[in-house]
Coordinates of C-alpha atoms in Angstrom, one line a residue:
M19 CA 50.9 89.0 15.3
T20 CA 54.2 88.3 17.4
R21 CA 56.1 85.3 16.8
Q22 CA 54.9 83.6 20.0
N23 CA 51.3 84.6 19.0
R24 CA 51.7 82.8 15.2
V25 CA 53.2 79.7 17.1
T26 CA 50.2 79.6 19.3
F27 CA 47.8 79.7 16.4
I28 CA 49.2 77.1 14.5
A29 CA 49.3 74.8 17.4
V30 CA 46.0 75.3 17.8
L31 CA 44.6 74.8 14.0
L32 CA 47.0 71.4 14.3
I33 CA 44.7 70.7 17.3
V34 CA 41.7 71.3 15.7
F35 CA 42.1 69.3 12.2
F36 CA 43.4 66.3 14.5
C37 CA 40.5 66.2 16.1
A38 CA 38.3 66.7 13.1
G39 CA 40.0 64.1 12.1
Q40 CA 39.7 61.9 14.9
V41 CA 35.8 62.9 14.8
L42 CA 35.4 62.5 10.9
A43 CA 37.2 59.1 10.7
A44 CA 34.9 56.6 9.6
P45 CA 34.8 53.3 11.4
I46 CA 36.2 50.4 10.4
E47 CA 33.9 48.0 9.1
I48 CA 34.1 44.2 10.3
H49 CA 32.4 41.9 8.1
W50 CA 30.2 38.8 9.0
W51 CA 29.0 36.3 7.1
H52 CA 26.0 34.4 8.7
A53 CA 23.5 31.9 7.8
M54 CA 20.2 33.4 10.5
R55 CA 17.4 34.0 8.9
G56 CA 13.7 34.9 10.4
A57 CA 13.3 35.4 13.5
R58 CA 17.1 34.6 14.5
G59 CA 18.4 36.7 11.7
E60 CA 16.4 39.6 13.4
V61 CA 18.0 38.7 17.3
V62 CA 21.5 38.8 15.2
D63 CA 20.5 42.4 13.8
N64 CA 19.7 43.4 17.4
I65 CA 22.9 42.2 18.7
V66 CA 24.8 43.8 16.3
K67 CA 23.0 47.1 16.7
V68 CA 23.8 47.1 20.5
F69 CA 27.6 46.9 19.3
N70 CA 27.6 49.2 16.9
D71 CA 26.2 51.8 19.2
S72 CA 28.3 51.2 22.1
Q73 CA 31.3 52.6 20.5
T74 CA 32.5 54.6 17.4
E75 CA 35.5 52.8 16.2
F76 CA 34.1 49.6 14.6
K77 CA 30.9 48.8 12.9
V78 CA 30.1 45.4 12.6
I79 CA 28.4 44.3 9.2
A80 CA 26.4 41.5 9.3
T81 CA 25.4 39.8 6.2
C82 CA 23.0 36.6 5.6
K83 CA 24.3 34.5 2.6
G84 CA 22.0 31.9 2.6
E85 CA 21.8 28.3 4.4
Y86 CA 24.5 27.0 6.5
D87 CA 26.1 25.2 3.2
E88 CA 25.6 28.4 1.0
V89 CA 27.7 30.4 3.7
V90 CA 30.2 27.8 3.8
N91 CA 30.9 27.9 0.0
A92 CA 30.4 31.8 0.0
G93 CA 33.2 32.1 2.5
I94 CA 35.8 29.4 0.7
A95 CA 35.1 31.0 -2.8
A96 CA 35.5 34.8 -1.1
L97 CA 38.6 33.7 0.3
R98 CA 40.4 32.2 -3.1
A99 CA 39.7 35.6 -4.4
K100 CA 41.4 37.3 -1.7
K101 CA 37.7 39.0 -0.5
Q102 CA 36.9 36.7 2.8
P103 CA 35.0 38.4 5.1
H104 CA 36.5 38.9 8.9
I105 CA 34.3 36.8 10.3
L106 CA 32.6 33.7 8.8
Q107 CA 29.6 31.3 10.6
A108 CA 30.5 27.6 9.4
F109 CA 28.1 24.9 10.9
E110 CA 29.7 21.9 12.9
V111 CA 30.3 19.7 10.2
G112 CA 32.6 22.1 8.6
T113 CA 34.8 21.9 11.7
Q114 CA 37.4 19.9 10.5
T115 CA 37.7 21.5 7.1
M116 CA 37.7 25.3 9.0
M117 CA 40.3 23.9 11.3
L118 CA 43.1 22.7 8.9
S119 CA 42.4 24.9 6.2
G120 CA 45.6 27.1 7.4
A121 CA 43.3 30.5 6.8
I122 CA 42.0 31.0 10.3
Y123 CA 43.0 33.1 12.9
P124 CA 42.5 31.0 16.1
V125 CA 40.0 32.6 18.3
Y126 CA 42.2 31.9 21.7
Q127 CA 45.3 33.3 19.9
L128 CA 43.2 36.3 19.0
M129 CA 41.8 37.1 22.3
K130 CA 44.7 36.6 24.1
D131 CA 46.6 39.2 21.7
K132 CA 44.1 41.8 21.9
G133 CA 44.3 41.8 25.9
Y134 CA 41.1 39.7 26.4
N135 CA 41.9 37.3 29.6
I136 CA 39.3 35.1 29.3
D137 CA 38.4 32.2 31.4
W138 CA 37.4 29.3 28.8
S139 CA 36.7 27.2 32.0
T140 CA 33.2 29.3 32.9
Y141 CA 31.6 28.5 29.4
L142 CA 29.7 25.4 28.5
Q143 CA 32.1 22.8 28.3
P144 CA 30.1 20.1 26.0
V145 CA 29.6 23.0 23.4
L146 CA 33.4 24.7 23.9
S147 CA 35.0 21.1 23.4
Y148 CA 33.5 20.6 20.0
Y149 CA 35.8 23.8 18.7
M150 CA 38.7 22.7 20.3
D151 CA 42.3 21.2 18.9
A152 CA 43.9 18.1 20.1
D153 CA 45.9 20.3 22.5
G154 CA 42.4 22.2 24.0
N155 CA 42.6 25.3 22.2
L156 CA 39.4 27.1 21.3
M157 CA 40.0 27.5 17.3
S158 CA 36.5 29.1 17.0
M159 CA 34.0 31.2 18.8
P160 CA 31.0 29.3 19.5
F161 CA 27.4 31.1 18.8
N162 CA 24.7 29.1 18.0
S163 CA 24.8 25.8 19.8
S164 CA 21.5 23.3 20.0
T165 CA 20.9 19.9 20.4
P166 CA 17.7 18.1 19.2
V167 CA 15.0 17.3 21.1
M168 CA 11.4 16.1 20.4
Y169 CA 8.5 18.7 19.9
Y170 CA 5.1 17.4 20.3
N171 CA 1.8 18.6 20.2
V172 CA 0.2 18.6 23.8
T173 CA -3.8 19.5 22.4
L174 CA -3.5 15.7 20.3
F175 CA -1.9 14.1 23.1
E176 CA -4.8 15.0 25.5
K177 CA -7.2 14.2 22.6
A178 CA -5.7 10.8 22.3
G179 CA -5.6 10.4 26.3
I180 CA -1.4 10.2 26.6
P181 CA 0.0 11.5 29.4
L182 CA 2.4 14.1 29.1
L183 CA 5.9 13.8 28.7
S184 CA 8.7 14.3 31.4
K185 CA 11.1 16.8 30.6
T186 CA 14.2 15.3 32.1
D187 CA 13.1 11.5 31.8
P188 CA 13.4 10.0 28.3
V189 CA 10.6 7.9 26.6
T190 CA 11.9 4.3 25.4
W191 CA 12.0 4.1 21.7
D192 CA 9.4 0.9 22.5
E193 CA 7.2 4.0 24.3
M194 CA 7.2 5.8 21.1
G195 CA 5.7 3.3 19.1
E196 CA 2.8 3.2 21.5
I197 CA 2.3 6.5 21.7
T198 CA 2.7 7.1 17.8
A199 CA 0.4 4.2 17.2
K200 CA -2.4 5.9 20.0
L201 CA -2.0 9.4 17.9
I202 CA -3.1 7.5 14.7
K203 CA -5.9 5.7 16.0
S204 CA -7.1 9.0 17.7
G205 CA -7.2 10.3 13.9
V206 CA -4.2 12.1 13.7
A207 CA -2.5 11.9 9.9
G208 CA 1.3 11.0 10.9
G209 CA 2.6 10.0 14.1
M210 CA 6.2 11.7 13.9
V211 CA 8.6 13.2 11.8
T212 CA 11.8 14.2 11.9
A213 CA 14.0 17.1 10.9
W214 CA 18.1 16.8 10.1
Q215 CA 17.5 12.8 9.8
S216 CA 21.3 12.2 9.7
W217 CA 22.2 14.6 12.8
T218 CA 18.9 13.7 14.6
Q219 CA 18.7 9.6 13.7
V220 CA 22.2 8.6 13.3
E221 CA 24.7 11.3 14.7
N222 CA 22.8 11.3 17.7
Y223 CA 21.4 8.1 18.0
S224 CA 24.7 7.0 18.2
A225 CA 26.0 9.7 20.7
M226 CA 23.5 8.8 23.2
H227 CA 23.6 5.4 22.9
N228 CA 27.7 5.7 23.3
L229 CA 28.0 3.8 19.8
E230 CA 30.7 4.7 17.8
F231 CA 29.8 6.6 14.7
A232 CA 33.6 6.4 13.5
S233 CA 36.5 4.8 14.3
K234 CA 39.6 6.7 15.9
S235 CA 37.0 8.4 18.9
N236 CA 34.7 9.8 16.2
G237 CA 37.8 11.0 14.3
Y238 CA 39.5 12.9 17.2
E239 CA 42.5 10.6 16.9
G240 CA 43.5 10.7 13.2
L241 CA 42.1 11.4 10.0
D242 CA 42.4 7.4 9.0
C243 CA 39.0 7.0 10.8
E244 CA 36.4 4.6 9.1
L245 CA 32.3 5.0 9.5
K246 CA 31.1 2.6 11.7
I247 CA 27.3 3.8 11.2
N248 CA 26.9 0.2 9.8
N249 CA 26.4 -1.3 13.1
E250 CA 23.2 -4.1 14.3
K251 CA 21.9 -1.2 16.8
Q252 CA 21.9 1.6 14.2
I253 CA 20.6 -0.6 11.3
N254 CA 17.7 -2.1 13.7
H255 CA 16.9 1.7 14.3
I256 CA 16.8 3.0 11.0
A257 CA 14.7 -0.3 10.4
R258 CA 11.9 0.3 13.0
L259 CA 11.4 3.5 11.5
K260 CA 10.9 2.1 8.0
S261 CA 8.0 -0.4 9.5
W262 CA 6.4 2.7 11.3
M263 CA 6.1 3.8 7.6
D264 CA 3.7 1.2 7.0
D265 CA 1.1 2.3 9.3
K266 CA 2.1 6.1 9.5
R267 CA 3.5 6.2 12.9
F268 CA 6.4 7.5 11.1
F269 CA 6.8 9.5 7.9
Y270 CA 9.4 11.4 6.0
G271 CA 8.9 15.1 5.5
G272 CA 12.2 16.0 4.1
Q273 CA 15.8 16.4 4.6
K274 CA 16.0 19.9 6.4
Y275 CA 13.5 21.1 8.8
Q276 CA 11.2 23.2 6.7
G277 CA 9.1 20.1 5.7
P278 CA 9.0 18.7 9.1
K279 CA 8.2 21.8 10.7
S280 CA 5.5 22.5 8.3
E281 CA 3.7 19.2 9.1
F282 CA 3.9 19.4 12.7
I283 CA 2.4 23.0 12.3
A284 CA -0.3 21.9 10.1
Q285 CA -1.0 19.2 12.7
N286 CA -0.5 16.4 10.1
A287 CA 2.3 15.0 12.9
G288 CA 1.9 14.9 16.6
I289 CA 5.6 14.3 17.4
Y290 CA 8.2 16.3 15.8
I291 CA 12.3 16.1 16.4
D292 CA 14.3 18.9 15.5
S293 CA 16.7 21.3 17.1
I294 CA 15.8 23.4 20.2
S295 CA 16.5 26.2 18.4
G296 CA 13.1 25.5 16.6
I297 CA 11.5 27.1 19.9
A298 CA 11.7 30.8 18.0
N299 CA 9.7 29.9 14.8
L300 CA 7.5 27.5 16.8
K301 CA 6.4 30.4 19.1
K302 CA 6.0 32.8 16.3
S303 CA 4.0 30.4 14.3
I304 CA 1.8 28.2 16.6
K305 CA -1.3 30.1 17.8
D306 CA -4.3 27.2 17.5
F307 CA -2.8 24.4 19.9
K308 CA -0.6 23.9 22.9
W309 CA 3.2 22.2 22.2
D310 CA 5.9 21.1 24.5
I311 CA 9.5 19.7 24.5
A312 CA 11.1 16.3 25.8
P313 CA 14.1 14.8 25.5
L314 CA 14.9 12.5 22.4
P315 CA 14.0 8.9 23.1
V316 CA 16.2 6.3 24.1
E317 CA 16.6 2.3 23.9
S318 CA 14.9 0.2 26.7
W319 CA 18.6 -1.3 27.1
M320 CA 20.6 1.8 27.5
K321 CA 20.0 2.5 31.3
E322 CA 22.2 5.4 31.5
P323 CA 21.7 7.3 28.3
Q324 CA 25.0 9.3 27.5
N325 CA 24.8 13.4 26.6
S326 CA 23.5 14.4 23.3
I327 CA 25.6 16.6 21.0
I328 CA 25.5 19.9 19.6
G329 CA 24.5 21.1 16.2
G330 CA 24.5 24.8 15.2
A331 CA 27.6 26.6 14.3
S332 CA 30.6 28.6 15.7
L333 CA 32.2 32.0 14.0
W334 CA 35.7 31.6 12.3
V335 CA 38.1 34.6 11.9
F336 CA 39.9 34.6 8.8
K337 CA 43.3 36.0 8.2
G338 CA 44.5 38.9 5.9
Y339 CA 43.4 41.7 8.1
K340 CA 45.3 44.5 9.2
D341 CA 45.9 44.5 13.2
K342 CA 43.4 47.3 13.7
D343 CA 40.9 45.5 12.1
Y344 CA 41.5 42.4 14.6
E345 CA 40.6 44.9 17.9
G346 CA 37.5 45.1 16.5
V347 CA 36.6 41.8 15.7
A348 CA 37.9 40.8 19.2
A349 CA 35.7 43.6 20.8
F350 CA 32.8 41.9 18.8
M351 CA 33.5 38.4 20.0
N352 CA 33.6 39.4 23.8
H353 CA 30.4 41.5 23.6
L354 CA 28.6 38.3 22.2
A355 CA 29.8 36.8 25.5
R356 CA 28.5 38.9 27.2
T357 CA 26.0 37.6 30.0
D358 CA 23.1 40.1 28.8
M359 CA 23.6 38.8 24.6
Q360 CA 23.8 35.3 26.0
I361 CA 20.6 35.9 27.9
L362 CA 18.9 37.7 25.2
W363 CA 19.9 34.9 22.3
H364 CA 19.0 32.1 24.4
K365 CA 15.4 33.8 25.2
E366 CA 14.5 34.8 21.8
T367 CA 16.0 31.7 19.9
G368 CA 16.4 28.8 22.2
Y369 CA 20.1 28.5 21.0
F370 CA 22.3 27.5 24.0
P371 CA 23.5 30.3 26.3
I372 CA 27.4 29.5 26.1
T373 CA 28.7 30.9 29.4
I374 CA 27.5 29.3 32.8
N375 CA 27.3 32.8 34.3
A376 CA 24.4 33.5 31.7
Y377 CA 22.9 30.3 32.4
E378 CA 23.2 30.6 36.5
Q379 CA 21.6 34.1 35.9
L380 CA 18.7 32.7 33.9
K381 CA 18.0 30.3 36.4
A382 CA 18.4 32.9 39.4
D383 CA 16.1 34.9 37.8
G384 CA 13.6 32.3 37.6
Y385 CA 13.2 31.9 34.0
Y386 CA 13.3 28.3 33.5
E387 CA 10.5 28.1 36.0
E388 CA 8.2 30.1 33.9
F389 CA 9.7 28.8 30.8
P390 CA 10.7 24.8 31.6
Y391 CA 11.0 23.6 28.4
Q392 CA 13.4 25.8 27.4
E393 CA 15.9 24.1 29.5
V394 CA 15.3 20.8 28.2
G395 CA 18.1 20.7 25.8
V396 CA 20.6 22.1 28.4
K397 CA 20.1 19.0 30.8
Q398 CA 19.9 16.5 27.5
L399 CA 23.6 17.8 26.8
T400 CA 25.2 17.8 30.2
R401 CA 23.1 14.9 31.7
R402 CA 26.5 13.0 31.6
N403 CA 30.2 13.7 31.0
P404 CA 30.7 13.1 27.3
T405 CA 32.8 10.0 26.4
K406 CA 35.5 10.2 23.7
I407 CA 32.5 8.4 21.5
S408 CA 29.6 10.8 23.1
R409 CA 32.0 14.4 22.7
G410 CA 31.0 14.7 18.9
L411 CA 32.6 14.1 15.6
R412 CA 35.7 15.3 14.0
L413 CA 35.4 14.3 10.3
G414 CA 36.7 15.6 7.1
Y415 CA 34.2 16.3 4.3
F416 CA 31.6 15.8 7.2
I417 CA 29.4 18.4 4.8
Q418 CA 29.4 15.4 1.9
I419 CA 29.3 12.7 4.1
R420 CA 25.9 14.0 5.7
N421 CA 24.3 14.6 2.3
I422 CA 25.3 10.7 1.5
I423 CA 23.9 9.4 4.9
N424 CA 20.5 11.6 3.7
E425 CA 20.7 9.8 0.4
E426 CA 21.0 6.5 1.4
L427 CA 18.2 7.2 3.8
E428 CA 15.9 8.4 1.4
L429 CA 16.3 5.2 -0.5
V430 CA 15.0 3.2 2.8
W431 CA 12.1 5.5 3.0
N432 CA 11.3 5.0 -0.7
G433 CA 11.7 1.3 -0.5
S434 CA 14.9 1.0 -3.0
K435 CA 17.1 -0.1 0.0
T436 CA 17.0 -2.3 2.9
P437 CA 18.3 -0.6 5.7
K438 CA 21.2 -2.6 5.8
Q439 CA 22.2 -2.3 2.4
A440 CA 21.6 1.6 3.0
M441 CA 24.0 2.0 6.0
D442 CA 26.9 -0.6 4.0
D443 CA 26.3 1.9 1.4
A444 CA 26.6 4.8 3.3
A445 CA 29.5 4.1 5.2
A446 CA 31.6 2.8 2.2
R447 CA 30.8 6.1 0.3
S448 CA 31.8 7.9 3.2
N449 CA 35.2 6.2 3.7
V450 CA 35.9 7.0 0.0
K451 CA 35.6 11.1 1.0
L452 CA 37.5 10.5 4.3
R453 CA 40.4 8.6 2.5
E454 CA 40.0 11.7 -0.2
F455 CA 40.7 14.4 2.8
E456 CA 43.1 12.4 4.8
K457 CA 45.3 12.4 1.3
T458 CA 44.7 16.2 1.2
Y459 CA 45.5 16.9 4.3
K460 CA 47.7 14.6 6.4
Q461 CA 51.1 16.1 7.1

């Protein structure tokens, strides 16, 4: 072999080895911990599969870590052990804590660093604004965003001679009293149940009636805020629900959604207030009666009800990984925001499409003409420009505060406390948590 041939042979070998290395290199794993189970979890798996099949450089591994609070706790524990996932799904009440943790790679910065020039104005602003800092920068990627609505049993309504409800104009709480009374009179075991009682009956009640949930614009303008939920209107609302328990127009089905949902499916309650994302489970579970969706009730004195506020969760990116990993994280975030993925997510789960493009495409396709109930939440959320009070809540230790409110409400339902005493105590106990958070994070 001549010297020239040897050089050529070696060059070919190097190319072969290099190419083989590229082919055989394992994709970089991107770990995502989330709280999506059941029908929603199946959709998550489908979305991840589409991403993984679309390229070979990265592989997203999505792992359900339990309920929302369990996922956040798992993420905090992992962070302390320096074994955090790349992406953590945290529910909206954890926003302030995550934002001030110092452990987060802000999404707006991540996408910019990795070359994604995103026009954030093309996203649903009531959703996006919930996860922005004081300077308007997006800190986490909205993922499963929803708002509470009112599900009702059409079959039972027709049997009781109750007209079906509008999908845009809310009934008043006075009318709710009449409707639930008719349901009981027709033989239904209970009038209404509500899931997530703090979120639906206190937080959203406050927002839609433009009542302060907390001072300092619900915490957006300072850590030194205090809860204001012990106001006369909020107390009267809780007192009304308590009075309805006497004739079963309202009954308590549990703090989260499982109990109230089961009562609605079993037709023990004609009305069920829960997240718009309950659509997926109801479609799967209910085969023996017709149901529909209406906006949440409002007080008769509230002539122009404000927007409801979101629930759900967003995706937070942890610091601590190599630069190459973040290329994969950014690519996956971009994948989630694709119009086709947002349409799939909305259709299969009921959660909002977070981009205006996806929402407009759904309308153009006639989707809401075929399934008008699926648009009730979007219209309720966007029916009016948010005020400083109705744009959302930004409170430290909000997970614990929501638990406190739930505990105090339960003491009303079981007759241990009056509504006023419970709301006073909920505010006082929560303010202790707020001061603890302020002491920890105030700079």
